[in-house]
Coordinates of C-alpha atoms in Angstrom, one line a residue:
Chain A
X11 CA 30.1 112.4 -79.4
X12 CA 32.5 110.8 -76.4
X13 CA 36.2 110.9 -76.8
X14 CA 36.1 107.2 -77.1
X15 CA 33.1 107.5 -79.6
X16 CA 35.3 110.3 -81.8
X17 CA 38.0 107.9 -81.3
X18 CA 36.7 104.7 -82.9
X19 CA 35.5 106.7 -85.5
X20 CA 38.4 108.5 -87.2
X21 CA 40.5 105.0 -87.1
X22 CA 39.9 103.9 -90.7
X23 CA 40.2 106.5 -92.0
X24 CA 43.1 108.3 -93.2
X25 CA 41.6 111.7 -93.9
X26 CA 39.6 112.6 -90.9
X27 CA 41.3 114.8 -88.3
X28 CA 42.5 114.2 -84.9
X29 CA 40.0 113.7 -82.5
X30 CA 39.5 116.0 -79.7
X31 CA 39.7 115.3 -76.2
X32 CA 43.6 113.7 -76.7
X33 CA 46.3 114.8 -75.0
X34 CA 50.1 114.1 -74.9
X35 CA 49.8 113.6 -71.2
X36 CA 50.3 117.3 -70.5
X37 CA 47.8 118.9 -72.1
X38 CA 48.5 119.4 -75.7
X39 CA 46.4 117.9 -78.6
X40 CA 47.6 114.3 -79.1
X41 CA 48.6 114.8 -83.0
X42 CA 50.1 112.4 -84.4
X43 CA 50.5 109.9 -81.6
X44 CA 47.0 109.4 -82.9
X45 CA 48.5 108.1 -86.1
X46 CA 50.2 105.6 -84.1
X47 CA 47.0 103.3 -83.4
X48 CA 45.8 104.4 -87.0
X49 CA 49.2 102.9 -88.7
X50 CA 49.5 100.0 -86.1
X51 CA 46.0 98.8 -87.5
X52 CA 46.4 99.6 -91.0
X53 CA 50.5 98.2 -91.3
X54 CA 49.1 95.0 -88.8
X55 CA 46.1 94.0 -91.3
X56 CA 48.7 94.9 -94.1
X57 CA 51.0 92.6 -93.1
X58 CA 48.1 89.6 -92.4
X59 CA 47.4 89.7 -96.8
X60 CA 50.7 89.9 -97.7
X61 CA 51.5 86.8 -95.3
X62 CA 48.2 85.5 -96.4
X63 CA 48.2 86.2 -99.9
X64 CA 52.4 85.2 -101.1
X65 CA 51.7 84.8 -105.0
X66 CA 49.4 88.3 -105.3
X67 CA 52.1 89.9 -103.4
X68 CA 55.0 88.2 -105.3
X69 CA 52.9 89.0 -108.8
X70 CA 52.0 92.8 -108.6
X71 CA 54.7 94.0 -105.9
X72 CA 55.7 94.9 -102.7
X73 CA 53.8 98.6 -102.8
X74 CA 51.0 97.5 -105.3
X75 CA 50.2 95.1 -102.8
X76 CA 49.9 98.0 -100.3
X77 CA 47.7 99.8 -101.7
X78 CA 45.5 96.8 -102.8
X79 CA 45.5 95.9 -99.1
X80 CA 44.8 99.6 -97.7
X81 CA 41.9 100.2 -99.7
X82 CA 40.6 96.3 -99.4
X83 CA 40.7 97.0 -95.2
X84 CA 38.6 99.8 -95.2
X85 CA 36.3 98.4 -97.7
X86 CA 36.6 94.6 -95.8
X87 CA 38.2 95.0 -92.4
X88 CA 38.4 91.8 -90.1
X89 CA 34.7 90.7 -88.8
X90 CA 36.6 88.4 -86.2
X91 CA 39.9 88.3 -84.3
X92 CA 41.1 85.6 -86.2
X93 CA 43.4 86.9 -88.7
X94 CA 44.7 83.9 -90.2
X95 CA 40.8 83.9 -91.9
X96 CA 41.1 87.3 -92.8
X97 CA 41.0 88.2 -96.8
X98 CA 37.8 85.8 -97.4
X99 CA 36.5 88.5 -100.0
X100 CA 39.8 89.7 -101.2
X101 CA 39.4 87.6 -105.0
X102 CA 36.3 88.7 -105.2
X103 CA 37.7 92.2 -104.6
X104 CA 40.1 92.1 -107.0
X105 CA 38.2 91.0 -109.3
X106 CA 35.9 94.3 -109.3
X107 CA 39.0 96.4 -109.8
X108 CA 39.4 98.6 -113.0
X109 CA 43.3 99.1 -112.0
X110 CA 44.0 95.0 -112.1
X111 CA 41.8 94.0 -114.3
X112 CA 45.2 93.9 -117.1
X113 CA 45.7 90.4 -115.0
X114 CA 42.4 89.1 -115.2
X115 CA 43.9 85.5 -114.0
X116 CA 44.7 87.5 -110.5
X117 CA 41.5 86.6 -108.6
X118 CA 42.1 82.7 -109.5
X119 CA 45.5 83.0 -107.9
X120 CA 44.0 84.6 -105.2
X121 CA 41.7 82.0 -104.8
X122 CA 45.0 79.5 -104.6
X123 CA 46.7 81.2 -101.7
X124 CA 43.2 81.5 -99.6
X125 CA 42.8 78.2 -100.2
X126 CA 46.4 76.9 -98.9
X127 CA 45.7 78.5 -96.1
X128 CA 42.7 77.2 -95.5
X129 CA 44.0 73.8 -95.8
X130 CA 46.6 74.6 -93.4
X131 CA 44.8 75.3 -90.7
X132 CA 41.9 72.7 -91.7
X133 CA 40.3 69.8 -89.5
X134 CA 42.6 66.6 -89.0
X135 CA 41.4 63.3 -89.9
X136 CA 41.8 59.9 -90.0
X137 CA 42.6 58.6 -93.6
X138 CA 40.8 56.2 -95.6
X139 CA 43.2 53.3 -96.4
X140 CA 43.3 51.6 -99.7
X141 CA 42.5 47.8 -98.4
X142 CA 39.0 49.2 -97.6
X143 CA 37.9 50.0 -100.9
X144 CA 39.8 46.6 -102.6
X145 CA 37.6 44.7 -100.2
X146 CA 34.5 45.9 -101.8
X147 CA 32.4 43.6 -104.9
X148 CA 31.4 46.0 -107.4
X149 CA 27.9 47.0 -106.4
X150 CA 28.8 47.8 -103.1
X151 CA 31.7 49.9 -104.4
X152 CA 29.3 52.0 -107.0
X153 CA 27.6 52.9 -103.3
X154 CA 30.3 53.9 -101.7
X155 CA 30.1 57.6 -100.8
X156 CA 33.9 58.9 -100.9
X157 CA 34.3 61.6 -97.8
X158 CA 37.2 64.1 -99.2
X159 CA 39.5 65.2 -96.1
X160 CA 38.6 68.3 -94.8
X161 CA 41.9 70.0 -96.0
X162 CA 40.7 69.6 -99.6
X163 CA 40.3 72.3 -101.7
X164 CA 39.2 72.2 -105.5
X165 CA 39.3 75.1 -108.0
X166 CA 38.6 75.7 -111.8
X167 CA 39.8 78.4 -113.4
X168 CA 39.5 80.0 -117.1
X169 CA 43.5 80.3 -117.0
X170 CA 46.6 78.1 -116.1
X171 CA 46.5 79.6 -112.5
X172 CA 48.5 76.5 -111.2
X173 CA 51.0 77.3 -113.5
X174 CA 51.2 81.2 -112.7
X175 CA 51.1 80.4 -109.2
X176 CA 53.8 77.5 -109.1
X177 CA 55.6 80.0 -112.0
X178 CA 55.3 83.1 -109.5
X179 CA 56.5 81.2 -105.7
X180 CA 59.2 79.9 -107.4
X181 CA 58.5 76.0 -107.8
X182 CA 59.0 75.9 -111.2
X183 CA 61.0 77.7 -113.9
X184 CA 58.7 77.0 -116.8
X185 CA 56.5 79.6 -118.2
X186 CA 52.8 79.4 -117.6
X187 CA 51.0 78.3 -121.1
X188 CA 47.9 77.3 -122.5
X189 CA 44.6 77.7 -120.9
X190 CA 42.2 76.7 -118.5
X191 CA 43.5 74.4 -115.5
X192 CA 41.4 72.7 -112.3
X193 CA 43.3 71.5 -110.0
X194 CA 42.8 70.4 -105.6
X195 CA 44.7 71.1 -102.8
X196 CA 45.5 68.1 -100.8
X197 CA 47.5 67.8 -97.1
X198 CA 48.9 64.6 -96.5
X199 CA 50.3 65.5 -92.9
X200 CA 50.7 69.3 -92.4
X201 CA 51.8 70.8 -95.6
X202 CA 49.5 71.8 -98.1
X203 CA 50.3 71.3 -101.9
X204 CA 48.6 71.8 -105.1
X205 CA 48.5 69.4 -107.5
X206 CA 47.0 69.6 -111.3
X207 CA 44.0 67.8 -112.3
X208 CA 42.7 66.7 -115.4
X209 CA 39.1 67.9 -116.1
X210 CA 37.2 64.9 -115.9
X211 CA 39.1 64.2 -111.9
X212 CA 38.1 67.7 -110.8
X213 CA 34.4 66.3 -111.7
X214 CA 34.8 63.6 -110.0
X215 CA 36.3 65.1 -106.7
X216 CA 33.3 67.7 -107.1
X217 CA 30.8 64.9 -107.0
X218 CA 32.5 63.1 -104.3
X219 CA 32.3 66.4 -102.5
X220 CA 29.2 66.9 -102.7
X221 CA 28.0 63.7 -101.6
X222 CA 27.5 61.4 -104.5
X223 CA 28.5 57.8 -104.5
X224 CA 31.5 56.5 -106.8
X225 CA 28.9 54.8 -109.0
X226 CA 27.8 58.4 -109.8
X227 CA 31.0 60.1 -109.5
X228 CA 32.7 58.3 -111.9
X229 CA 30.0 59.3 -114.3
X230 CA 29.8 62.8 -113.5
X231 CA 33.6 62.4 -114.8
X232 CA 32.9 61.7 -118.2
X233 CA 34.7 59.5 -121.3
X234 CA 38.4 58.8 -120.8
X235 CA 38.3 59.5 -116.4
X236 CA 41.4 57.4 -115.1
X237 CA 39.7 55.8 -111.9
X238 CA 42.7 54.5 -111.1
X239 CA 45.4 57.2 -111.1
X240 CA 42.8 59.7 -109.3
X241 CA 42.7 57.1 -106.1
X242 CA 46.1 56.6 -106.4
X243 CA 46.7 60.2 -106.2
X244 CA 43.7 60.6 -103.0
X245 CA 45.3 57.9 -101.2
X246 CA 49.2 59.1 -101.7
X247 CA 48.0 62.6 -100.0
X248 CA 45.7 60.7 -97.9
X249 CA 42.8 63.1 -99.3
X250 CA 39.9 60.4 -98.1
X251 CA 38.4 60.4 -94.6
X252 CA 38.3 57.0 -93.5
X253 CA 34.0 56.5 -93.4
X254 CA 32.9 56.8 -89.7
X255 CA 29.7 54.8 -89.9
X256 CA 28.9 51.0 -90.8
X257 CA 29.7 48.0 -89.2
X258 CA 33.2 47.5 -87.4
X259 CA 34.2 44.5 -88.7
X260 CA 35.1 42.7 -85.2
Chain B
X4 CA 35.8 85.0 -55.5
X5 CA 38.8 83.1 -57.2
X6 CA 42.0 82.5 -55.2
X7 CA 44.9 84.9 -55.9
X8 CA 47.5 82.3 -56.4
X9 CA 51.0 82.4 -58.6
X10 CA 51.4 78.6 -58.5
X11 CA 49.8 78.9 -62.0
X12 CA 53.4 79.6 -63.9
X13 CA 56.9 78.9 -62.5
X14 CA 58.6 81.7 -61.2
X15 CA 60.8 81.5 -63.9
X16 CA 61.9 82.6 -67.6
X17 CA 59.0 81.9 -70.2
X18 CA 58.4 83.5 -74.5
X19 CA 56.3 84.0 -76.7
X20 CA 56.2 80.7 -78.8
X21 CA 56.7 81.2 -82.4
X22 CA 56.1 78.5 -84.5
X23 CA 60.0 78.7 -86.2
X24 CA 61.1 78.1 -82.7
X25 CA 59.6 74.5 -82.4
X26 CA 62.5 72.5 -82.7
X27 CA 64.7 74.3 -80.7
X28 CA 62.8 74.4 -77.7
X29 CA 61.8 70.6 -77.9
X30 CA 65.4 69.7 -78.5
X31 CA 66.9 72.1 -75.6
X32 CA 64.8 74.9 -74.0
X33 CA 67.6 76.1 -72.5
X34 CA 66.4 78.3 -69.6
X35 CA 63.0 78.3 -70.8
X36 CA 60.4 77.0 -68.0
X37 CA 57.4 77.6 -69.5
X38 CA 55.4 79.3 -73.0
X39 CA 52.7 81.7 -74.1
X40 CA 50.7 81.3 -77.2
X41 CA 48.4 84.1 -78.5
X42 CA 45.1 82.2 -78.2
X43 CA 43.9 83.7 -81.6
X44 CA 46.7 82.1 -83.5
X45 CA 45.2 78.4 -81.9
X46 CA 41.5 78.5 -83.2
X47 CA 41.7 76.9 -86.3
X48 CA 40.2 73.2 -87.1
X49 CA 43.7 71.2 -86.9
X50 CA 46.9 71.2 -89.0
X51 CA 50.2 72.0 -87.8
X52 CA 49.2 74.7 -85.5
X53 CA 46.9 72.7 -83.1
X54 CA 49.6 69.8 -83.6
X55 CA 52.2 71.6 -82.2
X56 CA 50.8 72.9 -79.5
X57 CA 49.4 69.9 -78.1
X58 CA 53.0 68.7 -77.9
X59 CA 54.4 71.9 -76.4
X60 CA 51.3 71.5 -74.2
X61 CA 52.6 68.1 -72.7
X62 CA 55.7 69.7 -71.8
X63 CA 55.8 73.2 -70.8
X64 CA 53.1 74.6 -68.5
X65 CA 51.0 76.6 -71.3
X66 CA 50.0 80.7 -70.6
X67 CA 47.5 81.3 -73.3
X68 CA 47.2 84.9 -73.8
X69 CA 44.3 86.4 -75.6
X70 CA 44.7 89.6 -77.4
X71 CA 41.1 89.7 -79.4
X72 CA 38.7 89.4 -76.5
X73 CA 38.2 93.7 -76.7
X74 CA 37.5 93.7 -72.9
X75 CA 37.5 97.3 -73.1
X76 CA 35.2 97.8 -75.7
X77 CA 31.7 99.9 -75.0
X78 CA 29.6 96.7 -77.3
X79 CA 29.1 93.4 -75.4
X80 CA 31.8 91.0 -75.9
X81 CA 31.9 88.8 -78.9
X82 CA 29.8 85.5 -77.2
X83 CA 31.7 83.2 -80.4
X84 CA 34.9 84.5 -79.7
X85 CA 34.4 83.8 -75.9
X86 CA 33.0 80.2 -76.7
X87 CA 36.5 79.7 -79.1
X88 CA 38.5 80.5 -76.4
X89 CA 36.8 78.1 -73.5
X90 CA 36.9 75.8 -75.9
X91 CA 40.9 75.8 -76.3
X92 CA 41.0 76.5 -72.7
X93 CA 39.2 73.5 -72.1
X94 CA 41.7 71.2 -74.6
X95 CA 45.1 72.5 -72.9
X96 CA 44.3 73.1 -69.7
X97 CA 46.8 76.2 -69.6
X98 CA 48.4 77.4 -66.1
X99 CA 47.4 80.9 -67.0
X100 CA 44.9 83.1 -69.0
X101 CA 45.4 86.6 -69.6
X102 CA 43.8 89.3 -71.7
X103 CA 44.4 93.3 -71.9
X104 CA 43.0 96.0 -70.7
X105 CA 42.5 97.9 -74.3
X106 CA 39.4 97.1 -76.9
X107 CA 39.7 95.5 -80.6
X108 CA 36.3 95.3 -82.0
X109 CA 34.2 98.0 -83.0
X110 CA 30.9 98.1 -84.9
X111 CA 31.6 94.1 -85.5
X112 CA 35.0 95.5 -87.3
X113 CA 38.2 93.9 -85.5
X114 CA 40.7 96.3 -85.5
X115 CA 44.0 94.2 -84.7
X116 CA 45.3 96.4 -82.2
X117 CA 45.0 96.6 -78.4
X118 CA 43.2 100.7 -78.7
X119 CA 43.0 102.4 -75.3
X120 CA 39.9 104.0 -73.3
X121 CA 39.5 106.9 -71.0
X122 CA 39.5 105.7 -67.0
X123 CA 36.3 106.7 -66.0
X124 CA 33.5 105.7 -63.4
X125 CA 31.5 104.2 -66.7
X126 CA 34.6 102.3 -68.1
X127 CA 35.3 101.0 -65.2
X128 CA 32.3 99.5 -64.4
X129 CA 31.9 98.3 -68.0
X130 CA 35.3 96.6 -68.0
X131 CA 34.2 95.3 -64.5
X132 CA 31.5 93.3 -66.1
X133 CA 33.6 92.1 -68.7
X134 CA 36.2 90.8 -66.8
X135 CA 33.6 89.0 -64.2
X136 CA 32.1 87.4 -67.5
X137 CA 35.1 86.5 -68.7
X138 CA 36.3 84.6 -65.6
X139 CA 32.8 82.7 -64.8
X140 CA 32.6 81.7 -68.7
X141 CA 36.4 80.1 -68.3
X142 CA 35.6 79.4 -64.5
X143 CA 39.0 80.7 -63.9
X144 CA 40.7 84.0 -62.6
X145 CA 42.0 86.2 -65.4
X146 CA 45.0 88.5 -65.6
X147 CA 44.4 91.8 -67.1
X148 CA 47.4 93.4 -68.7
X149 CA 48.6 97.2 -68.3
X150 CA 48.6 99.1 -72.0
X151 CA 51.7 100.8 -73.6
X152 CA 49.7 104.1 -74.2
X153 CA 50.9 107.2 -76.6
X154 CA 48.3 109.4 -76.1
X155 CA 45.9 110.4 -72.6
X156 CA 41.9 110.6 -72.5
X157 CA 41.1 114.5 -71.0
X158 CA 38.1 112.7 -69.5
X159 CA 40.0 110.3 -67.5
X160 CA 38.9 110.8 -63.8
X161 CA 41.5 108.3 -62.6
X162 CA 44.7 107.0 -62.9
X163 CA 45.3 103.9 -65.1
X164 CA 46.8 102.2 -61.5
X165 CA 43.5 103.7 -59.8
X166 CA 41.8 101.9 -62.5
X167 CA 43.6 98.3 -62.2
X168 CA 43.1 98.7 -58.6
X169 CA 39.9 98.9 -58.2
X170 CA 39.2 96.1 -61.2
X171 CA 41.4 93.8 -59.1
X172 CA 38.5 94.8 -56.1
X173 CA 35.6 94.7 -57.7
X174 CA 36.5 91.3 -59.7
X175 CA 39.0 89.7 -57.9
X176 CA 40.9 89.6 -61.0
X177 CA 44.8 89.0 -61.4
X178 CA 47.5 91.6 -62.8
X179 CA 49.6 91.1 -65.8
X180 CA 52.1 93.6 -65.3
X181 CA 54.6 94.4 -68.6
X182 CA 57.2 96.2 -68.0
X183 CA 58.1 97.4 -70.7
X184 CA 54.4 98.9 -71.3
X185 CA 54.7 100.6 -68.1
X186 CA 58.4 102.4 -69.8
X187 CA 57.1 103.5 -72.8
X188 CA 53.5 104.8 -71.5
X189 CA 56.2 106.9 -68.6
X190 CA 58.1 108.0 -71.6
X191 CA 55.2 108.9 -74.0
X192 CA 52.9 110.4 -71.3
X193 CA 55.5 112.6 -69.2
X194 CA 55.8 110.8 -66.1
X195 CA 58.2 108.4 -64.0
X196 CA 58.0 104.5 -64.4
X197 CA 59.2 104.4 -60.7
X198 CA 56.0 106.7 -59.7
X199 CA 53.5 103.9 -61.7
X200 CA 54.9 100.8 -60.3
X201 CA 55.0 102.6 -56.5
X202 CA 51.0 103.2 -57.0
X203 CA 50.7 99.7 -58.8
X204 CA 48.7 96.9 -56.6
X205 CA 51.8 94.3 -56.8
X206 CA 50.3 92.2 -54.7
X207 CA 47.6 90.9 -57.4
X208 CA 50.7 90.5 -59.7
X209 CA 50.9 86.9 -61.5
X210 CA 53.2 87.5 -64.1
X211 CA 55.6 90.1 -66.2
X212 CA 56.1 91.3 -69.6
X213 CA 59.4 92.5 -71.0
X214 CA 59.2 93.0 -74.5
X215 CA 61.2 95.5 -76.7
X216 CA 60.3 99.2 -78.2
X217 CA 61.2 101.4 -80.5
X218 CA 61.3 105.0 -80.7
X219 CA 60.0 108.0 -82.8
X220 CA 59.1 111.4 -82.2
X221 CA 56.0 113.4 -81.8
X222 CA 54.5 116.7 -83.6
X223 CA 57.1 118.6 -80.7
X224 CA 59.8 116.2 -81.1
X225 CA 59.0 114.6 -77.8
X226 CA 60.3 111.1 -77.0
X227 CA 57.4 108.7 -78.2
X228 CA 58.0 105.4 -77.9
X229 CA 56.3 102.6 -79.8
X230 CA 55.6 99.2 -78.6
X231 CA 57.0 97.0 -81.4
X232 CA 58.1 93.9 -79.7
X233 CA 61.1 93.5 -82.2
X234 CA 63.7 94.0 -80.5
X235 CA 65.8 93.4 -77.0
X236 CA 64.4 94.4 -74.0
X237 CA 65.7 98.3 -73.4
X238 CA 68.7 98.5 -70.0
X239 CA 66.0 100.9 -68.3
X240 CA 63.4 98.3 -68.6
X241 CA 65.6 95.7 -67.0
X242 CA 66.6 98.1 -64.8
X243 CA 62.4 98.4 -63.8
X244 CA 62.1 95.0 -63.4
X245 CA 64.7 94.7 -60.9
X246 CA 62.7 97.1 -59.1
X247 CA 59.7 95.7 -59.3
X248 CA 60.6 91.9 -58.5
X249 CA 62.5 93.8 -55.0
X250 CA 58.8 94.4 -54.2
X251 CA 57.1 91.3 -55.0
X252 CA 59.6 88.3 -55.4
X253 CA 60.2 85.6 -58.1
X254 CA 57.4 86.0 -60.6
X255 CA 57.3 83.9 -64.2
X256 CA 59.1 86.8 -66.5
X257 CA 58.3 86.4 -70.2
X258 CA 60.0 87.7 -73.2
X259 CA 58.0 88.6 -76.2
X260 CA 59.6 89.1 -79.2
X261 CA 56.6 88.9 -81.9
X262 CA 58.0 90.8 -84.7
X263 CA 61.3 90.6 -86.8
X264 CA 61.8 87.6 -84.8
X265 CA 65.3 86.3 -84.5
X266 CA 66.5 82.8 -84.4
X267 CA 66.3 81.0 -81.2
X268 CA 69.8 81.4 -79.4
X269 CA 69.2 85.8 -79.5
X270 CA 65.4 84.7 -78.3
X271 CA 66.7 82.2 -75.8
X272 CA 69.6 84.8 -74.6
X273 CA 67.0 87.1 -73.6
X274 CA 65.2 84.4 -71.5
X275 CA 68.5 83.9 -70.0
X276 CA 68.9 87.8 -68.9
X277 CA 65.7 87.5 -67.5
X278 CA 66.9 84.3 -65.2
X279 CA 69.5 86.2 -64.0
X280 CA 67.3 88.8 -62.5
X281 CA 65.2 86.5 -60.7
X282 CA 68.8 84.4 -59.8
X283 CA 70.4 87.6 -58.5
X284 CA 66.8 88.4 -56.4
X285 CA 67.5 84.8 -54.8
X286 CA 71.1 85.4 -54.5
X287 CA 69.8 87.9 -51.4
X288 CA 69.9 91.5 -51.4

């Protein structure tokens, strides 16, 4: 094996020795300025989750977090140079550990923080306004596909993982109670921000998401669905893409 | 062949944008004449990111400076990554772009770090090819950056200068000298700064780096110094850069400052040292 070869390899991990074939410049084995690059990597991709990943950090600690992210990088390190994507697999990840698994709502937070950031740095669009749908009779609005913003982000969860995360970054002072939660991410300019659903809106942003017209939305949302207070909440965070096709009116 | 020009940048003071420093610099850039992103941090969809830099873009000449290319790297280089970054070359229309000469990506793991490689008849002409690539995919010249190194290759067959030499030959490629790199690799590796900027090809020079370090010790208690970029440029590294710019002339000088990142009038104090060594070098010597 090269130098370079025996260097690349060692990198990752912590417990292999020095490679030969490094120097300090004057002939000595390298030691531990070959930790440098080690650490560099391992602090650098360190620091991306806990930037990435606020609540997780916030919720298990400052050297829990760590250790989560040291042994996630060596099991999951970057397959691209851009970091603010890295951590894709880390729910999932912490989801298959014994050593969490006393916070079994962890991998839902998770999921939250991935998905703000994903919404920050999201596609921009051009918003659907309110007038367009109010101009509609009531067939032609039942056939209406509703194109959800590409900075929208929906999640279900088995616990109240809003509340845990809002509880955790300091939005709120309230204790997290009761059960399961759903609940989107919406970006009305640049700033992403959760927002609690109720059941039967999270079915209907599902549907609208993946494809269905309102007619069918609506009754993928079931009894009791507030049409109303769901568009008023899409168009206030100017969730809807205004439709691209169709024609212009002029 | 591309033309060797340094009408790209301003000869003047430019940073490293961060994102906190927005405002400032819109309201008053002070002696700021132009900026340098990290391409990587640019490549998403939209949002605030791509916002902000389209309005930075409209008023400061734009260096975008990629760090995740791995032009050193023994596999091929990444074709997406290239595509991502004509592509944002191709929205902002930057004055300068400018990679390193160090490798990222491994076995389709990035690594985050600029890693170094032995300077070698094969490395050269591997880092050759990916520099020619590089500049016909972007259909622009390149500038290759200098590494802050902490440990040496016993296979080397050439000096890192030797190296950067011949790349600038055998590519026509441009030189991103950092100043501070060439301290601390001096420091780390036993030899004189002076000694590496007298055997550096100035000429093919198009712009500087002066960034801060920090310093630890080796297994022998030897001086190793570690190229943090949070903190102010060191006294001997100014003290380098007066040197070099005697050589060449006004070059655009950029401080980068990428982590513990201070508020903008520390950042913007920095920027103003650095106009006073290219002032003093009009001021006649």
């Amino acid at each position: 094996m090269s130098a370079e070869d025996a260097f690349r390899a060692a990198l990752l991990d912590p417990a292999a020795p020095v490679p030969e074939g490094l120097t300090d410049g004057a002939g000595r084995p390298a030691g531990r300025r070959y930790a440098v690059y080690r650490n560099n990597i391992a602090a650098s991709l360190t620091e991306a989750l806990e930037t990435g990943f606020p609540a997780i950090t916030r919720l298990i600690g400052a050297q829990a977090m760590r250790g989560l992210a040291g042994s996630f990088l060596r099991a999951h390190p970057p397959r691209t140079p851009l970091i603010a994507t890295y951590g894709r697999d880390l729910p999932d990840f912490i989801a298959g550990l014994p050593a969490l698994s006393h916070l079994p709502y962890l991998p839902d937070v998770a999921r939250i923080d991935l998905m703000m950031r994903q919404s920050y740095h999201a596609g921009d669009h051009a918003p659907l306004a309110p007038e367009a749908l109010a101009a509609l009779d009531e067939e032609a609005l039942e056939a209406q596909v509703l194109e959800l913003a590409p900075s929208v982000r929906l999640l279900s969860s088995r616990w109240p993982v809003l509340q845990v995360w809002r509880y955790t970054m300091g939005r709120t002072s309230e204790k997290p109670k009761g059960g399961a939660e759903t609940l989107a991410i919406l970006r009305a300019e640049f700033d992403p921000e959760p927002v609690a659903l109720p059941p039967g809106a999270y079915a209907f942003l599902t549907a609208c998401g993946s494809g269905a017209p309102l007619g069918r939305a609506i009754a993928a949302a079931g009894p009791g669905f507030d049409l109303g207070a769901t568009l008023s909440l899409l168009f206030t965070h100017r969730a809807l893409v205004r439709a691209p096709k169709g024609p212009d009116p002029c | 062949m591309f033309d060797l020009t340094r009408e790209g940048l301003p000869n003047r003071p430019g940073v490293g944008f961060k994102a906190r420093h927005f405002e400032a610099l819109m309201a008053d850039p002070g002696p700021v004449g132009w900026l340098e992103i990290h391409a990587e941090n640019y490549m998403g969809a939209g949002g605030r990111p791509q916002a902000q830099l389209a309005a930075l873009a409209e008023r400061f000449p734009i260096s975008v400076h990629g760090v995740g290319l791995s032009i050193g790297g023994a596999e091929p280089l990444d074709a997406d990554h290239l595509a991502r970054l004509k592509a944002l070359v191709d929205r902002i229309a930057p004055a300068r772009f400018s990679e390193h000469l160090a490798w990222s990506t491994h076995d389709t793991s990035y690594l985050n770090d600029l890693l170094p490689l032995p300077y070698t008849e094969e490395t050269l002409a591997r880092v050759a090819g990916h520099v020619s690539e590089v500049q016909e995919r972007l259909d622009r010249q390149m500038l290759l950056e200098n590494p802050s190194s902490y440990l040496a290759f016993t296979e080397s067959e050439m000096t890192e200068t030797e190296f950067l030499s011949e790349l600038v030959v055998r590519t026509g490629c441009g030189l991103l000298l950092d100043v501070n790199n060439v301290f601390v690799s001096a420091t780390n590796l036993g030899y004189a700064p002076e000694s590496y900027i007298e055997a550096f090809p100035l000429a093919a020079v198009g712009e500087i780096h002066l960034g801060g370090h920090d310093s630890d010790e080796d297994d022998r208690g030897a001086p190793l110094l570690i190229d943090s970029h949070g903190r102010a440029v060191a006294d001997p590294v100014w003290a380098l850069l007066a040197m070099v710019l005697r050589r060449t002339g006004p070059l655009p000088l950029l401080v980068e400052w990428d982590t513990d990142v201070p508020d903008w009038p520390v950042l913007a104090a920095e920027a103003e040292r650095a106009g006073r060594a290219l002032d003093r070098l009009g001021a006649g010597q």
